[in-house]
PDB file of C-alpha atoms in Angstrom:
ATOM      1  CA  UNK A1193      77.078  37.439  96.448  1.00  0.00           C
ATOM      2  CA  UNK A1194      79.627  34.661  96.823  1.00  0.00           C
ATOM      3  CA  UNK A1195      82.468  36.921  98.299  1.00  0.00           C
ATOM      4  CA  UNK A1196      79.541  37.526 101.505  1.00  0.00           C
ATOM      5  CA  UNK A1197      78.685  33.968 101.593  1.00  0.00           C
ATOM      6  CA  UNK A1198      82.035  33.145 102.008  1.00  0.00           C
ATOM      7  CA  UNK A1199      82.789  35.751 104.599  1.00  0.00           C
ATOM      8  CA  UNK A1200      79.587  34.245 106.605  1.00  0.00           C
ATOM      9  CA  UNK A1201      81.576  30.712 106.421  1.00  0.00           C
ATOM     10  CA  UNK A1202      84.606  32.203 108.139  1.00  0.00           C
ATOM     11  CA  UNK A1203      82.460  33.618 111.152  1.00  0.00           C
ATOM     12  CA  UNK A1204      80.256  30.901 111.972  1.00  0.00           C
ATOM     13  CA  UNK A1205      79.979  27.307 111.709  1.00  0.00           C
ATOM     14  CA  UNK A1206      79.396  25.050 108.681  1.00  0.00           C
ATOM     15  CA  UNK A1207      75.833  24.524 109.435  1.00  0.00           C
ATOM     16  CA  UNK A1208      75.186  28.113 110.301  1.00  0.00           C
ATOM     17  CA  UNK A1209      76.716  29.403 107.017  1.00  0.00           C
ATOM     18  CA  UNK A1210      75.049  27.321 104.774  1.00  0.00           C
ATOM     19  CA  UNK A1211      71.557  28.323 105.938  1.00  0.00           C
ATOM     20  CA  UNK A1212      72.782  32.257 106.001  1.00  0.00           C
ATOM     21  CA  UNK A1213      73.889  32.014 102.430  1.00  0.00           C
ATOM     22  CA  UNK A1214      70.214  30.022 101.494  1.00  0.00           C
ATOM     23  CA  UNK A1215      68.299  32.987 103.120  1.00  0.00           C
ATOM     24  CA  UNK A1216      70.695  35.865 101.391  1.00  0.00           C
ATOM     25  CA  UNK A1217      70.181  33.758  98.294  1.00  0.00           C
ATOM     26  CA  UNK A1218      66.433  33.311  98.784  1.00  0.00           C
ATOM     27  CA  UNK A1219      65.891  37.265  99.753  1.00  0.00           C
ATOM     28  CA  UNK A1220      68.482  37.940  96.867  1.00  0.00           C
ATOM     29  CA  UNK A1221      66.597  36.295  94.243  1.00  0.00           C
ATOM     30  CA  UNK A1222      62.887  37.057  95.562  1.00  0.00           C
ATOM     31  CA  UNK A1223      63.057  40.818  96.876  1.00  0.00           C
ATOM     32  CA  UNK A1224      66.374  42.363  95.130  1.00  0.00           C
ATOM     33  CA  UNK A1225      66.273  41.103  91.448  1.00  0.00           C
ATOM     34  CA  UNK A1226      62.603  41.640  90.794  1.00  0.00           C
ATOM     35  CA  UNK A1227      63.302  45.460  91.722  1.00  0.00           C
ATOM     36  CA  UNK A1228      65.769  45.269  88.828  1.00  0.00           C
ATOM     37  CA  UNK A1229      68.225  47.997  90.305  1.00  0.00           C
ATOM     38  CA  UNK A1230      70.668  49.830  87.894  1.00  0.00           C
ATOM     39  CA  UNK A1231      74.119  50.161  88.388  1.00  0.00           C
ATOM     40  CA  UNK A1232      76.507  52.839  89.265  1.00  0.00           C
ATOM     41  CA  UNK A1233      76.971  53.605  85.785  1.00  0.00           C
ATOM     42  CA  UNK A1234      73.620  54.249  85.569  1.00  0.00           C
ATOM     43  CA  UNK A1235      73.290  56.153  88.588  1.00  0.00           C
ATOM     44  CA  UNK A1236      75.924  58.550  87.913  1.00  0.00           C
ATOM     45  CA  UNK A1237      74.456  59.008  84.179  1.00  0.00           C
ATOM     46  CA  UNK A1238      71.323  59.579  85.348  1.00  0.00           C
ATOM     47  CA  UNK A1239      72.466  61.716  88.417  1.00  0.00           C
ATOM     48  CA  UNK A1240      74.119  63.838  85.421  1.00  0.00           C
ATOM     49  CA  UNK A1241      71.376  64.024  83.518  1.00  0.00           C
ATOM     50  CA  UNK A1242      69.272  65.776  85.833  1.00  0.00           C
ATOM     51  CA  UNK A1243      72.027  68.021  87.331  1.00  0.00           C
ATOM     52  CA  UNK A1244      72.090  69.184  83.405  1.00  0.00           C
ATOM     53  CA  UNK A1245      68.663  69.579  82.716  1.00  0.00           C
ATOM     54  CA  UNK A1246      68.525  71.515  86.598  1.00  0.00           C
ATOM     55  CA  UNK A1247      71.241  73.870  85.185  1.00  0.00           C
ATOM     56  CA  UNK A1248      69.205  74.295  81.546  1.00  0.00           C
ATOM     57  CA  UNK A1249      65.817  75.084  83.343  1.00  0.00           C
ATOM     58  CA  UNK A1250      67.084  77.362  86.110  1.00  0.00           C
ATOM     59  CA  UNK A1251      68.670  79.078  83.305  1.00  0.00           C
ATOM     60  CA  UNK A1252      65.729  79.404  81.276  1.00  0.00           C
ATOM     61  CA  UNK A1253      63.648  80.697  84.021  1.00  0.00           C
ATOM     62  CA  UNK A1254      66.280  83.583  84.810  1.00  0.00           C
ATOM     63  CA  UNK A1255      65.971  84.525  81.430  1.00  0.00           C
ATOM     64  CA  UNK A1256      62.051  84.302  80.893  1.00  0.00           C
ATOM     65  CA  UNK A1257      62.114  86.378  84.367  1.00  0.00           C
ATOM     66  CA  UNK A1258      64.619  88.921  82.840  1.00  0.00           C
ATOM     67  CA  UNK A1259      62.612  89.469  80.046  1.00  0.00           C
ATOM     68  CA  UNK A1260      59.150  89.506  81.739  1.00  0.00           C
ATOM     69  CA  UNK A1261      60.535  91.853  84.579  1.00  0.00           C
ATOM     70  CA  UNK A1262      62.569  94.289  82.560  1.00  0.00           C
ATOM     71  CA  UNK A1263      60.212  96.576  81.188  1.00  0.00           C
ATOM     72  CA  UNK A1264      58.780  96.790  85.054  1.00  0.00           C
ATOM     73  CA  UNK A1265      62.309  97.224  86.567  1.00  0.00           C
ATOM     74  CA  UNK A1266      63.261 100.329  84.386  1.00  0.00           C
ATOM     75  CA  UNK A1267      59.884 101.988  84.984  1.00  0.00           C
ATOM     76  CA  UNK A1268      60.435 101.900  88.813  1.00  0.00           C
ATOM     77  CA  UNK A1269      63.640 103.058  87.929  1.00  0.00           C
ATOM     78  CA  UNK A1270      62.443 105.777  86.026  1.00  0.00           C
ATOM     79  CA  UNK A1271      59.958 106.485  88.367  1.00  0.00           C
ATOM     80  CA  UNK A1272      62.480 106.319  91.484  1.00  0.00           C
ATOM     81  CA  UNK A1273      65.088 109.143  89.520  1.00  0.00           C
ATOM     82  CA  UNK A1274      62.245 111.048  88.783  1.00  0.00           C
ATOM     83  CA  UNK A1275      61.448 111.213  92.198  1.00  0.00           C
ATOM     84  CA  UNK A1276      64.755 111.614  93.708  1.00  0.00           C
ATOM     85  CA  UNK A1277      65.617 114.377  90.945  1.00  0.00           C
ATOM     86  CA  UNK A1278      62.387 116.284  92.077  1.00  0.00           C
ATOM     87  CA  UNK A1279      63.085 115.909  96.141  1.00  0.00           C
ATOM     88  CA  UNK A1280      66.675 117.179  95.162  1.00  0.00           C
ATOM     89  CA  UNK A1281      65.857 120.042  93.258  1.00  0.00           C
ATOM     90  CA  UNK A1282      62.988 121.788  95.443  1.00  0.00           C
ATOM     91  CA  UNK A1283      63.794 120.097  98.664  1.00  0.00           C
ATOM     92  CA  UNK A1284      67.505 119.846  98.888  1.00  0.00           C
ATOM     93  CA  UNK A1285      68.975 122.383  96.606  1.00  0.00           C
ATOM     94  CA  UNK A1286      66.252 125.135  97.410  1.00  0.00           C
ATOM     95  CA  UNK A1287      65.768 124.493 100.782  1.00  0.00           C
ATOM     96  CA  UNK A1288      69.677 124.789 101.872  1.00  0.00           C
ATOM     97  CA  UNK A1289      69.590 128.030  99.366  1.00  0.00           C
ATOM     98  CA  UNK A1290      66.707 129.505 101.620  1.00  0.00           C
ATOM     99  CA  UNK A1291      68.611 128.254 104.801  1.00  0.00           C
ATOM    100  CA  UNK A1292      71.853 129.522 103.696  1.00  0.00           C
ATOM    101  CA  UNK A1293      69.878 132.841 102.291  1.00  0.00           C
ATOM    102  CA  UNK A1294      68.356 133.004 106.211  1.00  0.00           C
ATOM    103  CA  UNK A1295      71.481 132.063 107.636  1.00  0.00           C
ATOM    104  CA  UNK A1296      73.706 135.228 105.950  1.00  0.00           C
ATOM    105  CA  UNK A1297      70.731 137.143 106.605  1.00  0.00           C
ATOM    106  CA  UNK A1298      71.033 137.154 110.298  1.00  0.00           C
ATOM    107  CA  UNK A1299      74.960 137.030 110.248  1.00  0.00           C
ATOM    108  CA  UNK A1300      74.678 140.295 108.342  1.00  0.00           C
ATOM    109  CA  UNK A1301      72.020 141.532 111.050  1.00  0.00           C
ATOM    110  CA  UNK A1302      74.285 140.781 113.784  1.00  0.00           C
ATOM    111  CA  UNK A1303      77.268 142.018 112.695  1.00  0.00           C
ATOM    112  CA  UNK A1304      75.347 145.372 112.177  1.00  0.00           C
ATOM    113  CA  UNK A1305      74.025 145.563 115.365  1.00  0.00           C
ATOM    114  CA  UNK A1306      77.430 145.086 116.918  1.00  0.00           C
ATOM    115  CA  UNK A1307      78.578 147.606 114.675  1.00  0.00           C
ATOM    116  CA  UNK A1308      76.360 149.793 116.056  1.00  0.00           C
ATOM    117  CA  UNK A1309      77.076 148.469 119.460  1.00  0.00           C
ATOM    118  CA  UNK A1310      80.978 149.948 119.294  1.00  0.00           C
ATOM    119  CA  UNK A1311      82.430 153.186 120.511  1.00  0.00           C
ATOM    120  CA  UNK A1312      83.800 155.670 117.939  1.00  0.00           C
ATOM    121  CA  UNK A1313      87.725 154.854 119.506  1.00  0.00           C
ATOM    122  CA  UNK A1314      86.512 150.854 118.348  1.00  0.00           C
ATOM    123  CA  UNK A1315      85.837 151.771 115.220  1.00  0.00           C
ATOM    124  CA  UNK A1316      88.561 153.664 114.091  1.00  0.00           C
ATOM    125  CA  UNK A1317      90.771 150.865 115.488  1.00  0.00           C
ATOM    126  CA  UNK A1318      88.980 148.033 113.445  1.00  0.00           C
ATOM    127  CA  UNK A1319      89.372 150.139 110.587  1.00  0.00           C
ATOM    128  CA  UNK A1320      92.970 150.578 111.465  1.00  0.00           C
ATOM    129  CA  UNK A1321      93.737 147.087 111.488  1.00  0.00           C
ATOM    130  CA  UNK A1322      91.250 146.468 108.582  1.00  0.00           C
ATOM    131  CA  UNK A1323      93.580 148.978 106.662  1.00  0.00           C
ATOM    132  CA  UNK A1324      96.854 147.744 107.838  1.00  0.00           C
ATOM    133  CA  UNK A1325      96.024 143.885 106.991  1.00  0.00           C
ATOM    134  CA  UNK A1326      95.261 145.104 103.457  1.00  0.00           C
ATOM    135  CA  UNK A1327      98.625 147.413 103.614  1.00  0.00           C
ATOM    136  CA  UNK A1328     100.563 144.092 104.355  1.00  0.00           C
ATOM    137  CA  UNK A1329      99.230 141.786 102.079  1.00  0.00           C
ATOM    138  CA  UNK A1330      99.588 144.271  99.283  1.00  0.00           C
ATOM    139  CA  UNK A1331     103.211 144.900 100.242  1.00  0.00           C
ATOM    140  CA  UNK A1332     103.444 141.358  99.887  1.00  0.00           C
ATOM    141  CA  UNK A1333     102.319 141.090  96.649  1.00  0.00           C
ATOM    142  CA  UNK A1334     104.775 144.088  95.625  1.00  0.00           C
ATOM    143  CA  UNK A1335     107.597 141.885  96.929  1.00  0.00           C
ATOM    144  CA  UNK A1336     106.696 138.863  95.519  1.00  0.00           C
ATOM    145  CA  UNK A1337     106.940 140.727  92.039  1.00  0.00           C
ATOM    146  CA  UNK A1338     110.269 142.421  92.709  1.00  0.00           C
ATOM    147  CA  UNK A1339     113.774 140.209  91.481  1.00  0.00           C
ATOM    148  CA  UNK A1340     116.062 141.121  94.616  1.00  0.00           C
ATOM    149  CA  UNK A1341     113.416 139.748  96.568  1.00  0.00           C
ATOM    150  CA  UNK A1342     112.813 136.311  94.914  1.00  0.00           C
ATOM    151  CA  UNK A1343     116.829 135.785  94.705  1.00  0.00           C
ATOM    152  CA  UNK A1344     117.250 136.631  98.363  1.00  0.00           C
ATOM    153  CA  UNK A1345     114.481 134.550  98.909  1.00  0.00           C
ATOM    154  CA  UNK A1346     116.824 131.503  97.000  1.00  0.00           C
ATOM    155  CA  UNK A1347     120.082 132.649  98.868  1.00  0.00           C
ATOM    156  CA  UNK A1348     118.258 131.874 102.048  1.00  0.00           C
ATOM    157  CA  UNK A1349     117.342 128.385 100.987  1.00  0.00           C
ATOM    158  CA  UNK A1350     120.490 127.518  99.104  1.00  0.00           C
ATOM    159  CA  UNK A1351     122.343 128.471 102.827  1.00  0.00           C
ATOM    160  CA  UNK A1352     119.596 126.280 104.330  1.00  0.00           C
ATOM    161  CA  UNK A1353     120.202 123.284 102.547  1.00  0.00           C
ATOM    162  CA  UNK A1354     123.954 123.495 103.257  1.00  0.00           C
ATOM    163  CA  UNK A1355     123.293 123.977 106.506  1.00  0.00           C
ATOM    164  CA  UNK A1356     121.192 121.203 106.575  1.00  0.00           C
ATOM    165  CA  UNK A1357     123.343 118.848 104.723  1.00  0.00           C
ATOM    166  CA  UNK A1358     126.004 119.524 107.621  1.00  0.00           C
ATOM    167  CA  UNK A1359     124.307 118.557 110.055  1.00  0.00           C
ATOM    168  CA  UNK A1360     122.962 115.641 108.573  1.00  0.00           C
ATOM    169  CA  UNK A1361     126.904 114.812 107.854  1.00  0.00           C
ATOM    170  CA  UNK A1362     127.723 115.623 111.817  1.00  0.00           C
ATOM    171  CA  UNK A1363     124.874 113.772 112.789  1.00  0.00           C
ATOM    172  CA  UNK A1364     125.798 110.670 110.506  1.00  0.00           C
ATOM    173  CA  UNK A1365     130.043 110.628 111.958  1.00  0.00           C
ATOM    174  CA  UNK A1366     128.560 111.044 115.712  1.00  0.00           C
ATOM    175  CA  UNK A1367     126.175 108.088 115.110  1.00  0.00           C
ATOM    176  CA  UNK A1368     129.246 106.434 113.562  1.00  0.00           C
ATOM    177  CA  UNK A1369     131.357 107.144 116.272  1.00  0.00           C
ATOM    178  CA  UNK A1370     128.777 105.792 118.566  1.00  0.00           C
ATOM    179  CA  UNK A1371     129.029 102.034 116.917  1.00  0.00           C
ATOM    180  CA  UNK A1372     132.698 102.181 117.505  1.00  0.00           C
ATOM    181  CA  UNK A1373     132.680 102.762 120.850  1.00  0.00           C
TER     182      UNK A1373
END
């Protein structure tokens, strides 16, 4: 209270001052003690207090809500699986069975009709080719198993790789030469 009085002296005159400071005192004394204010101490304390006990009851409540809520929450949960399982089984799984069982049903009904649809010279042809893509993937198979065929097979890549490691070396000295010049 003194350090404002005595700023109030530097900014106006004598006179001036002296009444300020009587009013601050009078309004100090008559309006601001009787309220009996704490200090900051006391604020913060407090302040820290409640901020606590905030913490402690929201806790609390989370938990009593946990535990009244729980046995609800797993029989909707139940309830929802159950549910779900049931639409997947006879709605999903069945229904794309039947749709799939429909679906290979027609293919199969087309496929005769066009069938039916060909000349005898188109037929013998498709079964031509039918045969001879069977005749070539069985002679692959036969080579596969045979020895002279799998180290051939390893000749041909051993010659590749030097190959390739030659022209990697070419292509390395021209890039060199490049830089120089």
């Amino acid at each position: 209270m003194d350090s404002s009085c005595s700023s109030l002296q530097r900014l106006l005159t004598p006179e001036q001052a002296t009444a300020a400071c009587d009013t601050w005192r009078q309004f100090y004394e008559q309006v601001w003690l009787p309220l009996h204010i704490p200090t900051r101490t006391v604020w913060q304390q407090a302040w820290w207090l409640a901020v606590q006990d905030t913490r402690e009851a929201t806790a609390s409540s989370v938990h009593f809500w946990m535990l009244t809520l729980r046995p609800f929450v797993l029989f909707v949960r139940m309830t929802l699986q159950w549910i779900l399982q049931i639409i997947w089984k006879y709605v999903i799984v069945k229904g794309i069975s039947q749709q799939g069982v429909h679906y290979v049903k027609t293919a199969a009904r087309r496929w005769y009709r066009w069938q039916r649809s060909l000349t005898r010279e188109q037929l013998v042809m498709e079964l031509v080719l039918i045969v001879l893509v069977l005749a070539l993937y069985y002679l692959h198979r036969f080579l596969q198993r045979q020895t002279y065929f799998q180290r051939l097979s390893a000749w041909v890549r051993a010659k590749m790789r030097v190959l390739q490691l030659y022209y990697d070396r070419s292509k390395r000295a021209t890039a060199k030469v490049r830089t120089l010049v």
